XYZ file of C-alpha atoms in Angstrom:
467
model
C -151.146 -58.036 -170.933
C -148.917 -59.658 -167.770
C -147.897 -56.357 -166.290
C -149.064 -54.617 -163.747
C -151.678 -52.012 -164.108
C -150.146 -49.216 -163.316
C -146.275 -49.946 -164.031
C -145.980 -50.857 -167.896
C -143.186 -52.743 -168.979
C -140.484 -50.710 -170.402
C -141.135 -49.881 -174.438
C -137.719 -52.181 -175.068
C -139.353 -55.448 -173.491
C -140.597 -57.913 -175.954
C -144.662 -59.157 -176.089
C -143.668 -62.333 -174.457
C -141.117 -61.627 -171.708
C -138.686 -63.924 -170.599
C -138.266 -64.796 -167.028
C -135.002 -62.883 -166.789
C -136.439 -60.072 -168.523
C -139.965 -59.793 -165.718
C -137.257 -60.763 -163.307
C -135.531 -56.918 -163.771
C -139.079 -55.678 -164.087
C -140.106 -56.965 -160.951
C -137.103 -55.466 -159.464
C -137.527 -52.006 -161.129
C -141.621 -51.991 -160.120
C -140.127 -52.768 -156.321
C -137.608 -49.670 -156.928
C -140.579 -47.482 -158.092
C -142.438 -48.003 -155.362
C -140.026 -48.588 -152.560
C -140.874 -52.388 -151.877
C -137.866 -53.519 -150.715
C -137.774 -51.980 -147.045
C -140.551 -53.906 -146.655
C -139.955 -57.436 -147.631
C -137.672 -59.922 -145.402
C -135.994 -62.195 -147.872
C -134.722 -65.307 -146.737
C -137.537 -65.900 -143.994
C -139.246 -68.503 -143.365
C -143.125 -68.808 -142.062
C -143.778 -71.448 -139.910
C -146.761 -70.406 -138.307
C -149.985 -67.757 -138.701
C -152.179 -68.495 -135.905
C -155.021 -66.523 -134.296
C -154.314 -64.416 -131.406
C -156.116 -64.988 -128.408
C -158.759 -62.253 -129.212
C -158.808 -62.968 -132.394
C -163.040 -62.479 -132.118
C -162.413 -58.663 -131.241
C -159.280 -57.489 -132.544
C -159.021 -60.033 -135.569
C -155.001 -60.377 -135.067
C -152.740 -62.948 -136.251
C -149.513 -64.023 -134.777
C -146.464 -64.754 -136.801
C -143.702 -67.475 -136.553
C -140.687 -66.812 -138.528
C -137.219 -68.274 -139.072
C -134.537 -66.479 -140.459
C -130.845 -67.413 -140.064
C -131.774 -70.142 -137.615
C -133.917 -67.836 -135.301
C -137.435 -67.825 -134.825
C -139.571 -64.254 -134.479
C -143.418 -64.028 -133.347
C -144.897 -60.817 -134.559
C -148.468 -59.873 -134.419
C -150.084 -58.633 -137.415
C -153.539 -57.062 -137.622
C -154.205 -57.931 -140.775
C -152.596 -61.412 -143.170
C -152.607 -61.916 -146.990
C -151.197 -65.098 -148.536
C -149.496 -64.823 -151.411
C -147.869 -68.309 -152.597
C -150.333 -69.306 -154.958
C -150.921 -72.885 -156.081
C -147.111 -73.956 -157.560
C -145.799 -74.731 -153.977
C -145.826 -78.007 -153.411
C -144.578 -80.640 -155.872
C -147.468 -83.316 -157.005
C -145.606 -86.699 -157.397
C -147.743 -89.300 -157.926
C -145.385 -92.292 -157.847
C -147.961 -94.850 -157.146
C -149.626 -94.335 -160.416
C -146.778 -95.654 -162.126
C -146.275 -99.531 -161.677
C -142.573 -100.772 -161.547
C -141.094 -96.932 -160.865
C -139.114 -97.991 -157.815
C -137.140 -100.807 -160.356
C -136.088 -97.868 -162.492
C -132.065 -98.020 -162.945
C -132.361 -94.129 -164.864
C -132.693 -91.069 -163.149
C -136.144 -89.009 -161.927
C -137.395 -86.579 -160.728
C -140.049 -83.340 -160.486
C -140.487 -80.708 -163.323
C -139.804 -78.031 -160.471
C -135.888 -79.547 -160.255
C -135.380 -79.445 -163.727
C -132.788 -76.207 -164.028
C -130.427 -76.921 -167.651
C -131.050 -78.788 -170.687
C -127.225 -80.346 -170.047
C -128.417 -82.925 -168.143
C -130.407 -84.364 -170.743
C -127.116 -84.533 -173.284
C -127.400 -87.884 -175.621
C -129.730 -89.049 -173.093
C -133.130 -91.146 -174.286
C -135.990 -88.685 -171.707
C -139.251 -88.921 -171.449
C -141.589 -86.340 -170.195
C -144.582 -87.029 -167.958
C -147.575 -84.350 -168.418
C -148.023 -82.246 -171.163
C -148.935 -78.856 -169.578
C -146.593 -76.085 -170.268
C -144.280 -76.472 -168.134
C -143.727 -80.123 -169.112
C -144.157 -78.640 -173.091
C -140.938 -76.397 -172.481
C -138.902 -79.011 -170.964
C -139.546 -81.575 -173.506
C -138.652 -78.713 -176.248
C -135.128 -77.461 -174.382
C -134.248 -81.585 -173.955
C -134.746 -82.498 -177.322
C -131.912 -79.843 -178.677
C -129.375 -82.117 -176.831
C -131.279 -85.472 -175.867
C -131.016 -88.634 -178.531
C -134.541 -88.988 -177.675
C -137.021 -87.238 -176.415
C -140.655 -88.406 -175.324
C -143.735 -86.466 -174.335
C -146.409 -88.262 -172.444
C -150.184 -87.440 -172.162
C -153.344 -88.790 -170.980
C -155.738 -86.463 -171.596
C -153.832 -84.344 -174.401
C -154.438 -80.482 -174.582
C -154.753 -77.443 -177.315
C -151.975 -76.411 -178.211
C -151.763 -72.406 -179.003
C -149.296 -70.292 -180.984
C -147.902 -67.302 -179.454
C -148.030 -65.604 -182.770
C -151.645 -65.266 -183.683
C -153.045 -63.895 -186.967
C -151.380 -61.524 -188.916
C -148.885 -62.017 -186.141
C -150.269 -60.495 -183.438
C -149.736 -61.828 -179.799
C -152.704 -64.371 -178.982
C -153.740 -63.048 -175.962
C -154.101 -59.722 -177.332
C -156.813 -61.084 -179.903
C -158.474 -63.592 -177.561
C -159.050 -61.580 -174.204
C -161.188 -58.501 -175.369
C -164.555 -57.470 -173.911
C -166.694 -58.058 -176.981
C -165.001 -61.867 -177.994
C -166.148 -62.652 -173.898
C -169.193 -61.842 -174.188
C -170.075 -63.527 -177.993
C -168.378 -66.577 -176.216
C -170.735 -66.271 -172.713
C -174.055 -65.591 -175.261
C -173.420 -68.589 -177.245
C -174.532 -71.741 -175.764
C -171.468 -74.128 -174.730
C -171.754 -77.008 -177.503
C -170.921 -73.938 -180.088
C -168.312 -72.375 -178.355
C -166.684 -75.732 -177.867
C -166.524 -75.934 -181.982
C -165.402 -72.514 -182.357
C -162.735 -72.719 -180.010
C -161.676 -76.530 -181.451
C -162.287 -74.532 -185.404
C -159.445 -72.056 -184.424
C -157.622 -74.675 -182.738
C -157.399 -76.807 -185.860
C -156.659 -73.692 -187.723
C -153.146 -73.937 -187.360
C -152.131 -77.385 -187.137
C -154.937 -80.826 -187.235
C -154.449 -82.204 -183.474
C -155.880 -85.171 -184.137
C -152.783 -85.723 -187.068
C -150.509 -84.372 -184.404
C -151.653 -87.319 -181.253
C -152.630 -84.267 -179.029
C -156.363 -83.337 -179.062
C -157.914 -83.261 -176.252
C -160.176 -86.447 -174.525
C -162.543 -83.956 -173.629
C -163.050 -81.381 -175.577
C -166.061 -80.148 -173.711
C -164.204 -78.880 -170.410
C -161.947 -76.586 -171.133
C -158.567 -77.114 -169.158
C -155.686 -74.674 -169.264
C -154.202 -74.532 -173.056
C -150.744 -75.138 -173.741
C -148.862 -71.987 -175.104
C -145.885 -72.896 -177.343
C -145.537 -71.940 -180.898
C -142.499 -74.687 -181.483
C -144.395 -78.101 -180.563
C -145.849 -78.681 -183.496
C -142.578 -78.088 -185.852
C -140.651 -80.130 -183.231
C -143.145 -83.286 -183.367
C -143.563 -82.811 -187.364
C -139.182 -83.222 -187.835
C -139.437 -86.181 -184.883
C -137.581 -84.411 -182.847
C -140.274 -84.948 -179.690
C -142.611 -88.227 -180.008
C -145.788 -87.840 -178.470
C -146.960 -90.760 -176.719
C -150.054 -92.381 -174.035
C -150.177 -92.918 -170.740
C -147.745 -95.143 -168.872
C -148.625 -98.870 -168.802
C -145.415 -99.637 -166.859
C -141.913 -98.557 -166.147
C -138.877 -100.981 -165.746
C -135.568 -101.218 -165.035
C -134.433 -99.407 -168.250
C -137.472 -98.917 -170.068
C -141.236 -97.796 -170.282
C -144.235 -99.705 -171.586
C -147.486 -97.443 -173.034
C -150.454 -98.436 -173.139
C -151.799 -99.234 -176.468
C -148.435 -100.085 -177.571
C -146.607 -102.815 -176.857
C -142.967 -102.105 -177.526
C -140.851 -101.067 -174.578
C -139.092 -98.010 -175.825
C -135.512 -97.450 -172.993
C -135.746 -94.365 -171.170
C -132.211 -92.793 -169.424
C -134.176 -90.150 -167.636
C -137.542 -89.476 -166.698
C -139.364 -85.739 -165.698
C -142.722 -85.460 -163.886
C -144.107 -82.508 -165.068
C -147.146 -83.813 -162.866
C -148.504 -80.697 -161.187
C -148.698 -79.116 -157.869
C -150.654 -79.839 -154.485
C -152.294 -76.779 -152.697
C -151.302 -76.752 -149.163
C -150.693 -74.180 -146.531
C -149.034 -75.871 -143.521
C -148.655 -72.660 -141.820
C -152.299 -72.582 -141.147
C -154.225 -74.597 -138.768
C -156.857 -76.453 -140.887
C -159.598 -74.714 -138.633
C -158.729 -71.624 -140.355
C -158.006 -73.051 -144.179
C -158.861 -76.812 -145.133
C -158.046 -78.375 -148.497
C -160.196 -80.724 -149.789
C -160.406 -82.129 -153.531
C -157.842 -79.399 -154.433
C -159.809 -76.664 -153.463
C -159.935 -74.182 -150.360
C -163.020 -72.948 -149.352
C -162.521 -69.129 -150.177
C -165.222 -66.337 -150.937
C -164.159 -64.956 -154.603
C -161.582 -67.077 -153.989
C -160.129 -65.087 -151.294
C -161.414 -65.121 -147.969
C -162.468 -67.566 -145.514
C -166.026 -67.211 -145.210
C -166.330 -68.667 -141.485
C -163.979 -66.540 -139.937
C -164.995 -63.461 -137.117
C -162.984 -61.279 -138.413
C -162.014 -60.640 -142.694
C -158.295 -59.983 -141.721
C -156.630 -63.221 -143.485
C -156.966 -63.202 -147.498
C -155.574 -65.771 -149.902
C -154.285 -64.032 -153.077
C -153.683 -65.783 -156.506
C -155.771 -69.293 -155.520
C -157.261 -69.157 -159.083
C -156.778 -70.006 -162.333
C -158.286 -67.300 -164.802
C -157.840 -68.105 -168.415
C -155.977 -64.707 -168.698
C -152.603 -63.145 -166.555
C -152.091 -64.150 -163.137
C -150.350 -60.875 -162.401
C -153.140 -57.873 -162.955
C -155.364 -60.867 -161.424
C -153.553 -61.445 -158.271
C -153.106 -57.314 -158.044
C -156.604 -56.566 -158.729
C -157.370 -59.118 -155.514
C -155.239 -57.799 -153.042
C -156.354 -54.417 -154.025
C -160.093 -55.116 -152.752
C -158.688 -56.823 -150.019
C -157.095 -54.096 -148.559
C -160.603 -51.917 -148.943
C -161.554 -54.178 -147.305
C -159.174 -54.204 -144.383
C -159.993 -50.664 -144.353
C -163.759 -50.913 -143.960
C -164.339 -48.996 -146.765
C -165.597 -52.349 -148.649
C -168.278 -54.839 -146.660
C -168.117 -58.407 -147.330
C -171.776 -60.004 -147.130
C -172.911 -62.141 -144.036
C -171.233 -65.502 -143.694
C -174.048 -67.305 -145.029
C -174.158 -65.440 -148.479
C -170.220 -66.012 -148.458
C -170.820 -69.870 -147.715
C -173.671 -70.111 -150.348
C -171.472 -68.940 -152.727
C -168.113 -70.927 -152.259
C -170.513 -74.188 -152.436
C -171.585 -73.546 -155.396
C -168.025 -72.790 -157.128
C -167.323 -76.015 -155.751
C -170.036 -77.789 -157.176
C -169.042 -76.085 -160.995
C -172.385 -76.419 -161.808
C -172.267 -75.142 -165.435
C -175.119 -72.558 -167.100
C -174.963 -74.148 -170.412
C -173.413 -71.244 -172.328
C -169.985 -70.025 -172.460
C -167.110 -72.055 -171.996
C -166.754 -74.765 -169.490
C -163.860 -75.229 -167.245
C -162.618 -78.843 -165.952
C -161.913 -77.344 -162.163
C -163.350 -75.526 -159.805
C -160.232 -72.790 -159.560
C -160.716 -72.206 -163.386
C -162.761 -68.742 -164.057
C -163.774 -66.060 -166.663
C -160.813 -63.636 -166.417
C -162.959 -60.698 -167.704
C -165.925 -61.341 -165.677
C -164.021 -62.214 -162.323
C -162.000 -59.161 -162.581
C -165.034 -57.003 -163.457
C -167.009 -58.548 -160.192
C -163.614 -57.651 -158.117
C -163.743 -53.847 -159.424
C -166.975 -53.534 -159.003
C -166.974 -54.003 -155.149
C -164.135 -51.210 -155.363
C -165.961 -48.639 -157.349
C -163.684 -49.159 -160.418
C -164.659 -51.083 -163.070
C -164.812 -48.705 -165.941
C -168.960 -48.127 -167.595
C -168.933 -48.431 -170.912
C -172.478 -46.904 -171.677
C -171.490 -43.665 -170.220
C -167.721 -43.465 -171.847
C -169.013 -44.118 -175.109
C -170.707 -40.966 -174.698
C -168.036 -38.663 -172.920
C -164.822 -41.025 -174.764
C -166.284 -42.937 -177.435
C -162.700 -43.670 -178.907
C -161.681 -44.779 -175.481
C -165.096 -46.835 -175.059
C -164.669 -48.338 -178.337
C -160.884 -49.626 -177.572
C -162.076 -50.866 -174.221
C -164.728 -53.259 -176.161
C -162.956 -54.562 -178.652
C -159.120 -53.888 -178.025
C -157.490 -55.577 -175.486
C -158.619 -56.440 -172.285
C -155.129 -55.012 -170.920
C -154.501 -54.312 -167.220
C -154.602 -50.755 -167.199
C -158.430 -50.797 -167.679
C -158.328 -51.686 -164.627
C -156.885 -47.891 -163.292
C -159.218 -45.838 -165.118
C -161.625 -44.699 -162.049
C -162.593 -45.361 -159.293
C -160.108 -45.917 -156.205
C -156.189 -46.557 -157.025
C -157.120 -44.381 -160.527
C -154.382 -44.078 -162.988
C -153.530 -41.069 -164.738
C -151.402 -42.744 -166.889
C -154.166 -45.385 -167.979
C -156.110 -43.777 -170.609
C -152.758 -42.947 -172.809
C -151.523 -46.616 -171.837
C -154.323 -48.010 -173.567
C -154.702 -45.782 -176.739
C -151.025 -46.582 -177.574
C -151.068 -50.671 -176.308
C -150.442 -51.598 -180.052
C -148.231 -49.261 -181.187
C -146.050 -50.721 -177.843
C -146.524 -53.968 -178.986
C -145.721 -53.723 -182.737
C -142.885 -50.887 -182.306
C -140.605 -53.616 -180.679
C -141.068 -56.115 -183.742
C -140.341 -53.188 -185.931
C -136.688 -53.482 -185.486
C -136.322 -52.844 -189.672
C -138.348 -50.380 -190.841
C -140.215 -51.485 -194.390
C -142.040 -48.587 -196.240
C -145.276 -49.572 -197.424
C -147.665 -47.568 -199.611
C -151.017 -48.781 -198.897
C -153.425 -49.279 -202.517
C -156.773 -47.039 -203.080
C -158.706 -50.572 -202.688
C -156.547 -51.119 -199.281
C -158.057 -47.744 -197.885
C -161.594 -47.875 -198.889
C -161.464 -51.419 -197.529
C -160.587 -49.565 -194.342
C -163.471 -47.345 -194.741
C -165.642 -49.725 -195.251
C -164.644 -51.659 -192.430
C -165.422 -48.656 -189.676
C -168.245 -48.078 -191.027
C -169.575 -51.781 -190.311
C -167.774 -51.264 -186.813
C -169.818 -48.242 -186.021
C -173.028 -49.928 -187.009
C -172.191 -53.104 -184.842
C -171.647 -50.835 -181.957
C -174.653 -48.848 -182.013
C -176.438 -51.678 -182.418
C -174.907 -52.916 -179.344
C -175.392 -50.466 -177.360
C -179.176 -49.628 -178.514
């Protein structure tokens, strides 16, 4: 589900890949397609600033540093590409008494080894996944270990039913749009239901405040086990911090804390870029689809992965930058600036429709439906209606298999030859490399015409679907 759409990950690499693991892949997708003779590694940029002509020629110039010397280039054309983890969010002033602290603090984005933690009392700040992990790896060698939350979160297994990989049962066509037909209220009690399925929350001290707006889930299938054997404490907000020790609110006993981690977040800033060109405000950029400036003469600067889908960041950030360069091209027309304008307004406003889920910020979107709306304007979103009639195997897999980047390469420009057979054997991919002992199995008569039965109803649901 996190590769990219045309380059699968080799048939060895696990469902959930670790970061060394996508760190080879990365390297062997840059191999495949010759990446490397373009990118300048250790450079710096200090500055993208229009050219003097910028209303006619639409080019950018370039400040670099690299080995202590600065380079101006001129570009015609400039995509930005750090995303929204740059810049450390450390809100010290929230947190009365810090500066007294005797311990040790500092950032998630330090944190490097678990050894640091060893027989140390640590306490977490911000349960989002990156704070989640941290807490886990600390408690193996910590005395104590303490996660902090003020809102709480879901927290979702890796291993869904029957074992399959979550995200391959969530993100399908057909569960999107039962979710986007049913009005909000509903889907919030589904999505809470399946939630609860595995472990109560509320037993657990993490359900969420608000369990209307959706905010970003926490994936970790060991939380749970690790809160239930005491190895991780869950706990409120900070009341206060003191020399040695932290006070909660709603609790009155100072518990002593050796080290504390922010797992607080990330700013979005681009201090390359005059604020003429790109202004932040409220955490959010003013950005067209969430990639363009809307004001600007020329469309030749595009911000890639400045969203948040609740799906992969990497076939999203790829499926962006690969409208962006029709567009560079001409071959794909951005509307006039005041369509643009209209728009980015009202993704700031998150006005919500009712139905569907509802997201907590602005940067949060429908994966499916975002995607879809990006192929679209490049002539490749695949049409169901007329595959189910030329490939109704295919068509069927697209709709309720899942939604797995190399839908995305099916037609349409930057097609895929490879994507149709990518697709038809995404499960046998995904359960051959948890098949490491084979187990023979001889299906029962009632297992089978279970089976039967169970197409059937699938080929009635479909055509009435599709009627």
């Amino acid at each position: 589900m996190s590769c990219y759409s045309d380059f699968p990950f080799p048939e060895d690499y696990p469902n959930y890949v670790p970061n060394s693991l996508f760190l080879e892949y990365l390297k062997m997708y840059a191999k495949q397609f010759d990446l490397l003779k373009c990118i300048q590694f250790k450079t710096k940029v200090c500055s993208v600033k229009k050219c003097p002509d910028f209303a006619i020629s639409g080019q950018w110039e370039v400040v670099t540093l690299h080995e202590g010397k600065q380079n101006s280039t001129v570009f015609d054309a400039v995509m930005v590409c750090i995303g929204f983890l740059t810049n450390p969010f450390l809100p010290l002033d929230s947190f009365p008494g810090i500066n007294t602290f005797k311990g040790q603090y500092f950032h998630s984005r330090q944190y490097k080894h678990p050894d640091i933690f060893k027989d140390k009392t640590v306490l977490v700040v911000g349960m989002g996944n990156s704070g989640t992990d941290i807490a886990i790896e600390a408690s193996h060698v910590a005395k104590k270990v303490f996660l902090s939350t003020t809102g709480g979160a879901w927290v979702i297994s890796r291993v869904n039913d029957s074992g399959y990989p979550w995200d391959m049962v969530f993100t399908t066509r057909f569960q999107n749009m039962v979710r986007n037909f049913l009005p909000t209220p509903i889907v919030t009690w589904l999505i809470a239901r399946k939630m609860n399925s595995w472990f109560n929350h509320t037993n657990y001290g993490l359900v969420p405040e608000d369990k209307t707006q959706l905010r970003e889930p926490v994936l970790n299938s060991e939380l749970p086990g690790y809160i239930i054997t005491g190895k991780v404490l869950i706990k409120p907000s900070i009341k206060e911090v003191k020399e040695k020790s932290v006070i909660f609110n709603n609790t009155p006993k100072e518990e002593p804390i050796d080290i504390i981690v922010f797992a607080t977040g990330y700013t979005i800033a681009f201090p390359f870029l005059d604020e003429s060109v790109l202004k932040v405000e409220d955490e959010q950029a003013s950005l067209y689809k969430y990639i363009f400036p809307p004001h600007l003469q020329k469309p030749t600067l595009a911000v890639i992965g400045l969203v948040k889908p609740l799906g992969s960041m990497i076939p999203t950030g790829e499926t962006q930058a690969r409208w962006v360069v029709q567009v560079l091209k001409g071959v794909s027309m951005l509307p006039p600036p005041s369509v643009m304008i209209k728009d980015v307004n009202e993704k700031k406003e998150n006005k919500h429709s009712g139905f569907g889920l509802c997201y907590c910020n602005a940067l949060q979107t429908d994966y499916i439906k975002y995607i879809d709306d990006l192929l679209t304007s490049i002539n490749a979103k695949p049409n169901l209606f007329s595959m189910l009639l030329m490939d109704p195997r295919l068509a069927l897999t697209l709709f309720f298999g899942p939604c797995s980047s190399y839908q995305f390469r099916l037609t349409g420009t930057g097609k895929w030859e490879g994507a149709r057979k990518a697709i038809m054997m995404q499960w046998d991919r995904t359960l051959n490399v948890t098949k490491t002992r084979i187990v023979q199995e001889s299906p029962s008569p009632f297992e089978n015409l279970l089976k039967l039965f169970s197409c059937l109803a699938l080929l009635v649901a479909v055509f009435l679907i599709f009627l």
